[in-house]
PDB file of C-alpha atoms in Angstrom:
ATOM      1  CA  MET A   1      -7.965 -25.020 -21.513  1.00 68.00           C
ATOM      2  CA  PRO A   2      -7.320 -26.329 -25.054  1.00 84.00           C
ATOM      3  CA  ILE A   3      -4.858 -28.950 -23.741  1.00 87.00           C
ATOM      4  CA  ILE A   4      -6.713 -32.144 -22.841  1.00 89.00           C
ATOM      5  CA  VAL A   5      -5.152 -34.735 -20.528  1.00 89.00           C
ATOM      6  CA  ASN A   6      -6.081 -38.253 -21.624  1.00 89.00           C
ATOM      7  CA  LEU A   7      -4.749 -39.936 -18.513  1.00 89.00           C
ATOM      8  CA  ASP A   8      -8.031 -41.734 -17.812  1.00 89.00           C
ATOM      9  CA  VAL A   9      -8.095 -43.131 -21.384  1.00 90.00           C
ATOM     10  CA  MET A  10      -4.556 -44.497 -21.097  1.00 89.00           C
ATOM     11  CA  MET A  11      -5.277 -45.902 -17.628  1.00 90.00           C
ATOM     12  CA  ALA A  12      -8.333 -47.690 -19.009  1.00 90.00           C
ATOM     13  CA  LYS A  13      -6.301 -49.044 -21.959  1.00 90.00           C
ATOM     14  CA  ARG A  14      -3.647 -50.402 -19.583  1.00 88.00           C
ATOM     15  CA  LYS A  15      -6.303 -51.508 -17.078  1.00 89.00           C
ATOM     16  CA  MET A  16      -4.523 -49.649 -14.318  1.00 89.00           C
ATOM     17  CA  SER A  17      -6.237 -48.092 -11.322  1.00 89.00           C
ATOM     18  CA  LEU A  18      -5.452 -44.655  -9.896  1.00 88.00           C
ATOM     19  CA  ASN A  19      -4.088 -46.251  -6.711  1.00 89.00           C
ATOM     20  CA  GLU A  20      -1.733 -48.480  -8.697  1.00 89.00           C
ATOM     21  CA  LEU A  21      -0.511 -45.579 -10.835  1.00 90.00           C
ATOM     22  CA  SER A  22      -0.087 -43.447  -7.737  1.00 89.00           C
ATOM     23  CA  GLU A  23       2.240 -46.051  -6.211  1.00 89.00           C
ATOM     24  CA  LYS A  24       4.214 -46.501  -9.440  1.00 88.00           C
ATOM     25  CA  VAL A  25       4.826 -42.804 -10.178  1.00 88.00           C
ATOM     26  CA  ASP A  26       5.134 -41.751  -6.514  1.00 87.00           C
ATOM     27  CA  LEU A  27       2.443 -39.073  -6.727  1.00 87.00           C
ATOM     28  CA  THR A  28      -0.401 -38.504  -4.302  1.00 89.00           C
ATOM     29  CA  LEU A  29      -3.922 -39.522  -5.290  1.00 89.00           C
ATOM     30  CA  ALA A  30      -4.993 -35.892  -4.944  1.00 89.00           C
ATOM     31  CA  ASN A  31      -2.371 -34.721  -7.451  1.00 88.00           C
ATOM     32  CA  LEU A  32      -3.168 -37.526  -9.892  1.00 89.00           C
ATOM     33  CA  SER A  33      -6.829 -36.646  -9.563  1.00 89.00           C
ATOM     34  CA  ILE A  34      -6.080 -32.997 -10.413  1.00 89.00           C
ATOM     35  CA  LEU A  35      -4.219 -34.205 -13.500  1.00 88.00           C
ATOM     36  CA  LYS A  36      -6.930 -36.671 -14.474  1.00 88.00           C
ATOM     37  CA  THR A  37      -9.756 -34.171 -14.167  1.00 88.00           C
ATOM     38  CA  GLY A  38      -7.905 -31.567 -16.221  1.00 85.00           C
ATOM     39  CA  LYS A  39      -7.593 -29.044 -13.389  1.00 86.00           C
ATOM     40  CA  ALA A  40      -3.787 -28.990 -13.534  1.00 87.00           C
ATOM     41  CA  LYS A  41      -2.136 -25.792 -14.792  1.00 86.00           C
ATOM     42  CA  ALA A  42       1.220 -27.408 -15.615  1.00 89.00           C
ATOM     43  CA  ILE A  43       3.015 -30.724 -15.587  1.00 89.00           C
ATOM     44  CA  ARG A  44       6.698 -31.309 -14.810  1.00 90.00           C
ATOM     45  CA  PHE A  45       8.792 -33.283 -17.310  1.00 93.00           C
ATOM     46  CA  SER A  46       9.786 -35.628 -14.455  1.00 91.00           C
ATOM     47  CA  THR A  47       6.086 -36.377 -13.744  1.00 90.00           C
ATOM     48  CA  LEU A  48       5.369 -36.880 -17.451  1.00 91.00           C
ATOM     49  CA  GLU A  49       8.362 -39.205 -17.746  1.00 93.00           C
ATOM     50  CA  ALA A  50       7.218 -41.251 -14.731  1.00 92.00           C
ATOM     51  CA  ILE A  51       3.645 -41.564 -16.050  1.00 92.00           C
ATOM     52  CA  CYS A  52       4.850 -42.504 -19.554  1.00 93.00           C
ATOM     53  CA  GLN A  53       7.111 -45.142 -18.029  1.00 91.00           C
ATOM     54  CA  ALA A  54       4.349 -46.550 -15.807  1.00 91.00           C
ATOM     55  CA  LEU A  55       1.750 -46.635 -18.596  1.00 90.00           C
ATOM     56  CA  ASP A  56       4.251 -47.551 -21.344  1.00 90.00           C
ATOM     57  CA  CYS A  57       3.123 -44.747 -23.612  1.00 91.00           C
ATOM     58  CA  GLN A  58       4.302 -41.523 -25.285  1.00 91.00           C
ATOM     59  CA  PRO A  59       3.592 -37.979 -24.038  1.00 91.00           C
ATOM     60  CA  GLY A  60       1.388 -37.534 -27.110  1.00 91.00           C
ATOM     61  CA  ASP A  61      -0.835 -40.349 -25.875  1.00 90.00           C
ATOM     62  CA  LEU A  62      -1.485 -38.422 -22.655  1.00 90.00           C
ATOM     63  CA  LEU A  63      -1.767 -34.881 -23.978  1.00 90.00           C
ATOM     64  CA  GLU A  64      -3.938 -33.603 -26.782  1.00 89.00           C
ATOM     65  CA  TYR A  65      -4.495 -30.151 -28.247  1.00 90.00           C
ATOM     66  CA  SER A  66      -8.005 -29.181 -29.218  1.00 85.00           C
ATOM     67  CA  LYS A  67      -9.363 -25.850 -30.476  1.00 81.00           C
ATOM     68  CA  GLU A  68     -12.064 -24.621 -28.081  1.00 69.00           C
TER      69      GLU A  68
ATOM     70  CA  MET B   1      16.266 -14.737  21.941  1.00 62.00           C
ATOM     71  CA  GLU B   2      15.645 -15.261  18.251  1.00 69.00           C
ATOM     72  CA  ILE B   3      13.226 -12.868  16.575  1.00 73.00           C
ATOM     73  CA  THR B   4      10.914 -15.109  14.572  1.00 82.00           C
ATOM     74  CA  THR B   5       8.105 -14.019  12.272  1.00 79.00           C
ATOM     75  CA  LYS B   6       5.538 -15.437  14.684  1.00 80.00           C
ATOM     76  CA  ARG B   7       6.984 -13.485  17.597  1.00 84.00           C
ATOM     77  CA  THR B   8       7.112 -10.274  15.515  1.00 87.00           C
ATOM     78  CA  LEU B   9       3.473 -10.771  14.532  1.00 85.00           C
ATOM     79  CA  ASN B  10       2.487 -11.313  18.171  1.00 86.00           C
ATOM     80  CA  VAL B  11       4.191  -8.043  19.152  1.00 90.00           C
ATOM     81  CA  LEU B  12       2.449  -6.277  16.247  1.00 89.00           C
ATOM     82  CA  LEU B  13      -0.872  -7.757  17.345  1.00 89.00           C
ATOM     83  CA  ILE B  14      -0.436  -6.402  20.886  1.00 93.00           C
ATOM     84  CA  LEU B  15       0.550  -2.989  19.482  1.00 94.00           C
ATOM     85  CA  SER B  16      -2.448  -3.057  17.137  1.00 93.00           C
ATOM     86  CA  TRP B  17      -4.767  -3.817  20.068  1.00 94.00           C
ATOM     87  CA  ILE B  18      -3.341  -0.893  22.072  1.00 95.00           C
ATOM     88  CA  ILE B  19      -3.661   1.502  19.118  1.00 94.00           C
ATOM     89  CA  PHE B  20      -7.159   0.173  18.341  1.00 94.00           C
ATOM     90  CA  VAL B  21      -8.345   0.853  21.896  1.00 95.00           C
ATOM     91  CA  GLY B  22      -6.706   4.310  21.734  1.00 92.00           C
ATOM     92  CA  VAL B  23      -8.354   5.322  18.455  1.00 91.00           C
ATOM     93  CA  CYS B  24     -11.709   3.916  19.623  1.00 93.00           C
ATOM     94  CA  VAL B  25     -11.520   6.103  22.749  1.00 91.00           C
ATOM     95  CA  GLU B  26     -10.519   9.063  20.574  1.00 88.00           C
ATOM     96  CA  ALA B  27     -13.387   8.498  18.116  1.00 89.00           C
ATOM     97  CA  GLY B  28     -15.848   7.998  20.947  1.00 89.00           C
ATOM     98  CA  GLY B  29     -14.599  11.147  22.679  1.00 86.00           C
ATOM     99  CA  PHE B  30     -15.022  13.264  19.539  1.00 85.00           C
ATOM    100  CA  ILE B  31     -18.525  11.940  18.873  1.00 87.00           C
ATOM    101  CA  VAL B  32     -19.711  12.363  22.490  1.00 86.00           C
ATOM    102  CA  ASN B  33     -18.203  15.867  22.647  1.00 82.00           C
ATOM    103  CA  ALA B  34     -19.869  16.862  19.378  1.00 81.00           C
ATOM    104  CA  PHE B  35     -23.204  15.444  20.523  1.00 83.00           C
ATOM    105  CA  PHE B  36     -23.209  17.245  23.881  1.00 82.00           C
ATOM    106  CA  ALA B  37     -21.843  20.456  22.374  1.00 78.00           C
ATOM    107  CA  LEU B  38     -24.898  20.591  20.137  1.00 76.00           C
ATOM    108  CA  VAL B  39     -27.458  19.294  22.656  1.00 79.00           C
ATOM    109  CA  ASN B  40     -26.211  20.685  25.977  1.00 77.00           C
ATOM    110  CA  PRO B  41     -23.067  22.854  25.680  1.00 72.00           C
ATOM    111  CA  ALA B  42     -22.876  23.356  29.480  1.00 70.00           C
ATOM    112  CA  VAL B  43     -21.846  19.696  29.946  1.00 71.00           C
ATOM    113  CA  VAL B  44     -18.918  19.882  27.494  1.00 67.00           C
ATOM    114  CA  LYS B  45     -16.495  21.442  30.003  1.00 65.00           C
ATOM    115  CA  HIS B  46     -16.847  18.285  32.152  1.00 64.00           C
ATOM    116  CA  LEU B  47     -16.028  15.982  29.225  1.00 65.00           C
ATOM    117  CA  TRP B  48     -12.729  14.838  27.750  1.00 67.00           C
ATOM    118  CA  HIS B  49     -10.854  17.688  26.041  1.00 66.00           C
ATOM    119  CA  GLU B  50      -8.547  16.737  23.215  1.00 65.00           C
ATOM    120  CA  ALA B  51      -9.023  19.962  21.288  1.00 71.00           C
ATOM    121  CA  ASP B  52     -10.634  23.201  22.382  1.00 72.00           C
ATOM    122  CA  LEU B  53     -13.170  24.155  19.738  1.00 76.00           C
ATOM    123  CA  SER B  54     -15.220  26.487  21.941  1.00 76.00           C
ATOM    124  CA  ALA B  55     -14.300  29.499  19.775  1.00 79.00           C
ATOM    125  CA  LEU B  56     -15.633  27.709  16.704  1.00 81.00           C
ATOM    126  CA  LEU B  57     -18.819  26.677  18.536  1.00 79.00           C
ATOM    127  CA  GLN B  58     -19.438  30.306  19.487  1.00 80.00           C
ATOM    128  CA  TYR B  59     -18.675  31.427  15.902  1.00 83.00           C
ATOM    129  CA  ASP B  60     -21.106  29.027  14.206  1.00 84.00           C
ATOM    130  CA  VAL B  61     -22.708  25.778  15.341  1.00 82.00           C
ATOM    131  CA  TRP B  62     -22.787  24.253  11.830  1.00 86.00           C
ATOM    132  CA  TYR B  63     -19.135  25.015  11.158  1.00 87.00           C
ATOM    133  CA  PHE B  64     -18.399  23.358  14.509  1.00 85.00           C
ATOM    134  CA  PHE B  65     -20.522  20.368  13.520  1.00 85.00           C
ATOM    135  CA  ALA B  66     -18.710  20.059  10.165  1.00 89.00           C
ATOM    136  CA  GLU B  67     -15.289  20.193  11.869  1.00 88.00           C
ATOM    137  CA  MET B  68     -16.308  17.588  14.461  1.00 87.00           C
ATOM    138  CA  LEU B  69     -17.755  15.410  11.698  1.00 89.00           C
ATOM    139  CA  LEU B  70     -14.451  15.453   9.805  1.00 91.00           C
ATOM    140  CA  MET B  71     -12.481  14.685  12.986  1.00 90.00           C
ATOM    141  CA  SER B  72     -14.891  11.867  13.923  1.00 90.00           C
ATOM    142  CA  VAL B  73     -14.820  10.336  10.426  1.00 93.00           C
ATOM    143  CA  VAL B  74     -11.002  10.274  10.456  1.00 93.00           C
ATOM    144  CA  ALA B  75     -10.940   8.756  13.975  1.00 92.00           C
ATOM    145  CA  VAL B  76     -13.567   6.111  13.079  1.00 94.00           C
ATOM    146  CA  LEU B  77     -11.696   5.195   9.881  1.00 95.00           C
ATOM    147  CA  LYS B  78      -8.476   4.772  11.889  1.00 94.00           C
ATOM    148  CA  ALA B  79     -10.329   2.507  14.339  1.00 94.00           C
ATOM    149  CA  TRP B  80     -11.746   0.495  11.420  1.00 95.00           C
ATOM    150  CA  LEU B  81      -8.243   0.164   9.923  1.00 95.00           C
ATOM    151  CA  PHE B  82      -6.841  -1.295  13.138  1.00 94.00           C
ATOM    152  CA  TYR B  83      -9.917  -3.499  13.569  1.00 94.00           C
ATOM    153  CA  LEU B  84      -9.177  -5.059  10.151  1.00 93.00           C
ATOM    154  CA  ILE B  85      -5.503  -5.543  11.097  1.00 92.00           C
ATOM    155  CA  ILE B  86      -6.471  -7.293  14.352  1.00 92.00           C
ATOM    156  CA  LYS B  87      -9.125  -9.355  12.548  1.00 91.00           C
ATOM    157  CA  ILE B  88      -6.724 -10.679   9.880  1.00 89.00           C
ATOM    158  CA  MET B  89      -4.138 -11.556  12.533  1.00 86.00           C
ATOM    159  CA  HIS B  90      -6.698 -13.514  14.569  1.00 85.00           C
ATOM    160  CA  ASP B  91      -8.152 -15.089  11.445  1.00 79.00           C
ATOM    161  CA  LYS B  92      -7.134 -18.546  10.280  1.00 68.00           C
ATOM    162  CA  ASN B  93      -6.804 -17.180   6.733  1.00 69.00           C
ATOM    163  CA  PHE B  94      -3.502 -15.523   7.645  1.00 73.00           C
ATOM    164  CA  ASN B  95      -1.326 -18.492   6.739  1.00 75.00           C
ATOM    165  CA  LEU B  96       2.425 -17.913   6.594  1.00 75.00           C
ATOM    166  CA  VAL B  97       2.994 -21.210   4.749  1.00 75.00           C
ATOM    167  CA  GLN B  98       0.802 -20.047   1.877  1.00 77.00           C
ATOM    168  CA  PRO B  99       0.511 -16.287   2.408  1.00 80.00           C
ATOM    169  CA  PHE B 100      -0.786 -15.432  -1.049  1.00 85.00           C
ATOM    170  CA  ASN B 101      -4.490 -16.037  -0.758  1.00 84.00           C
ATOM    171  CA  LYS B 102      -7.627 -14.136  -1.717  1.00 85.00           C
ATOM    172  CA  GLU B 103      -8.426 -13.108   1.876  1.00 86.00           C
ATOM    173  CA  VAL B 104      -5.048 -11.420   2.407  1.00 88.00           C
ATOM    174  CA  ARG B 105      -5.294  -9.742  -0.994  1.00 89.00           C
ATOM    175  CA  ARG B 106      -8.767  -8.438  -0.098  1.00 90.00           C
ATOM    176  CA  PHE B 107      -7.388  -7.255   3.273  1.00 91.00           C
ATOM    177  CA  ILE B 108      -4.590  -5.277   1.583  1.00 93.00           C
ATOM    178  CA  PHE B 109      -7.059  -3.744  -0.871  1.00 94.00           C
ATOM    179  CA  ASN B 110      -9.423  -2.813   1.993  1.00 94.00           C
ATOM    180  CA  ILE B 111      -6.727  -1.170   4.117  1.00 95.00           C
ATOM    181  CA  ALA B 112      -5.465   0.664   1.008  1.00 95.00           C
ATOM    182  CA  CYS B 113      -8.988   2.063   0.482  1.00 96.00           C
ATOM    183  CA  ILE B 114      -9.336   3.016   4.168  1.00 96.00           C
ATOM    184  CA  THR B 115      -5.937   4.754   4.277  1.00 96.00           C
ATOM    185  CA  PHE B 116      -6.896   6.615   1.107  1.00 96.00           C
ATOM    186  CA  MET B 117     -10.133   7.783   2.762  1.00 95.00           C
ATOM    187  CA  ILE B 118      -8.249   8.786   5.945  1.00 95.00           C
ATOM    188  CA  GLY B 119      -5.807  10.785   3.799  1.00 95.00           C
ATOM    189  CA  LEU B 120      -8.645  12.400   1.862  1.00 95.00           C
ATOM    190  CA  PHE B 121     -10.690  13.363   4.940  1.00 94.00           C
ATOM    191  CA  SER B 122      -7.574  14.552   6.804  1.00 94.00           C
ATOM    192  CA  TRP B 123      -6.582  16.730   3.840  1.00 93.00           C
ATOM    193  CA  TRP B 124     -10.133  18.052   3.634  1.00 93.00           C
ATOM    194  CA  GLY B 125     -10.116  18.725   7.391  1.00 92.00           C
ATOM    195  CA  VAL B 126      -6.816  20.618   7.214  1.00 91.00           C
ATOM    196  CA  LYS B 127      -8.084  22.760   4.324  1.00 92.00           C
ATOM    197  CA  TYR B 128     -11.328  23.427   6.189  1.00 91.00           C
ATOM    198  CA  THR B 129      -9.441  24.367   9.371  1.00 90.00           C
ATOM    199  CA  ASP B 130      -7.174  26.700   7.356  1.00 90.00           C
ATOM    200  CA  TRP B 131     -10.247  28.300   5.859  1.00 91.00           C
ATOM    201  CA  LEU B 132     -11.764  28.786   9.342  1.00 89.00           C
ATOM    202  CA  VAL B 133      -8.504  30.352  10.575  1.00 89.00           C
ATOM    203  CA  GLY B 134      -8.729  32.651   7.531  1.00 89.00           C
ATOM    204  CA  GLN B 135     -12.222  33.634   8.709  1.00 86.00           C
ATOM    205  CA  GLY B 136     -10.689  34.800  11.987  1.00 85.00           C
ATOM    206  CA  VAL B 137     -11.711  31.853  14.207  1.00 82.00           C
ATOM    207  CA  ALA B 138      -9.169  30.833  16.879  1.00 82.00           C
ATOM    208  CA  MET B 139      -8.476  27.189  16.056  1.00 81.00           C
ATOM    209  CA  PRO B 140      -6.073  24.720  17.669  1.00 81.00           C
ATOM    210  CA  ASP B 141      -3.264  23.188  15.614  1.00 80.00           C
ATOM    211  CA  VAL B 142      -4.289  20.393  13.207  1.00 77.00           C
ATOM    212  CA  GLN B 143      -2.111  18.002  15.226  1.00 78.00           C
ATOM    213  CA  TYR B 144      -4.474  18.466  18.194  1.00 78.00           C
ATOM    214  CA  LEU B 145      -7.457  17.945  15.890  1.00 79.00           C
ATOM    215  CA  ARG B 146      -5.873  14.623  14.810  1.00 82.00           C
ATOM    216  CA  LEU B 147      -6.013  15.746  11.173  1.00 84.00           C
ATOM    217  CA  GLY B 148      -2.293  15.982  10.483  1.00 83.00           C
ATOM    218  CA  GLY B 149      -0.312  13.738   8.152  1.00 86.00           C
ATOM    219  CA  ALA B 150      -2.774  13.584   5.251  1.00 89.00           C
ATOM    220  CA  ASP B 151       0.101  13.315   2.756  1.00 91.00           C
ATOM    221  CA  VAL B 152       1.585  10.380   4.684  1.00 94.00           C
ATOM    222  CA  TRP B 153      -1.753   8.536   4.673  1.00 94.00           C
ATOM    223  CA  LEU B 154      -2.141   9.150   0.932  1.00 95.00           C
ATOM    224  CA  PHE B 155       1.423   7.944   0.274  1.00 95.00           C
ATOM    225  CA  MET B 156       0.703   4.855   2.389  1.00 95.00           C
ATOM    226  CA  SER B 157      -2.485   4.132   0.451  1.00 95.00           C
ATOM    227  CA  VAL B 158      -0.674   4.361  -2.898  1.00 96.00           C
ATOM    228  CA  THR B 159       2.037   2.025  -1.565  1.00 96.00           C
ATOM    229  CA  LEU B 160      -0.615  -0.419  -0.332  1.00 95.00           C
ATOM    230  CA  PHE B 161      -2.403  -0.348  -3.699  1.00 94.00           C
ATOM    231  CA  VAL B 162       0.915  -1.251  -5.389  1.00 95.00           C
ATOM    232  CA  ILE B 163       1.513  -4.058  -2.846  1.00 93.00           C
ATOM    233  CA  GLY B 164      -2.068  -5.228  -3.495  1.00 92.00           C
ATOM    234  CA  GLN B 165      -1.346  -5.507  -7.218  1.00 92.00           C
ATOM    235  CA  ILE B 166       1.870  -7.453  -6.504  1.00 92.00           C
ATOM    236  CA  PHE B 167      -0.136  -9.699  -4.164  1.00 90.00           C
ATOM    237  CA  LYS B 168      -2.702 -10.275  -6.912  1.00 90.00           C
ATOM    238  CA  ARG B 169       0.067 -11.654  -9.129  1.00 90.00           C
ATOM    239  CA  GLY B 170       1.425 -13.617  -6.159  1.00 89.00           C
ATOM    240  CA  VAL B 171      -1.966 -15.286  -5.669  1.00 89.00           C
ATOM    241  CA  GLU B 172      -1.982 -16.303  -9.349  1.00 86.00           C
ATOM    242  CA  ILE B 173       1.573 -17.669  -9.171  1.00 88.00           C
ATOM    243  CA  GLN B 174       0.814 -19.600  -5.965  1.00 87.00           C
ATOM    244  CA  ALA B 175      -2.354 -21.095  -7.494  1.00 84.00           C
ATOM    245  CA  GLU B 176      -0.362 -22.079 -10.592  1.00 83.00           C
ATOM    246  CA  ASN B 177       2.361 -23.584  -8.428  1.00 84.00           C
ATOM    247  CA  GLU B 178      -0.181 -25.579  -6.417  1.00 82.00           C
ATOM    248  CA  LEU B 179      -1.685 -26.935  -9.660  1.00 85.00           C
ATOM    249  CA  THR B 180       1.667 -27.956 -11.132  1.00 86.00           C
ATOM    250  CA  ILE B 181       1.936 -31.720 -10.899  1.00 83.00           C
TER     251      ILE B 181
END
């Protein structure tokens, strides 16, 4: 998919673990893992908002478009 | 007593088992009859008689064999159809929480193919029987030969193919839904 999720990059920048993020955004580790590994087909605005709030970033920091 | 989906499925499973046993006996009866009619015709009168094809056997052995083959193929396909229905109901893949999965889609496609083949062979059998009647052979009614209802089987197969296509889209939507975070 040409949309790349840079969740791992932002987590590294904020020095936040997956467990910590999972607790803050109230998502399961399995779902966060799907998002992190780029297997997700879609993301809800509510999830995006929660992640942006937890990582103090913009949606553009998490998502990137790249031509395949 | 509330009629739940689980209870309905249990009733359908029992019915499917009864029909499966019935069509297996029917298929076995046709095959055994055909075998003994060709090997030792004297024994046939002591066997199970669903349809009297003695006139056809006297007319021509190969025509008799072809008719029995068509009847047996239809009976075996019906048994296979009900075997698949019983199998999917016993299988863990039949999940009512997430019903749109690849196994169920494959099951619908398989039963659509089998019903199409039953319809095709039944239609062929009816045409063949009509032709034999035209040749002056005394033949029983197609209902007794278990070849009736070809059009219904074909209609059912078309309907199942359409449901299969809808299921295909359902599987995609369910997968997308599961991967929406």
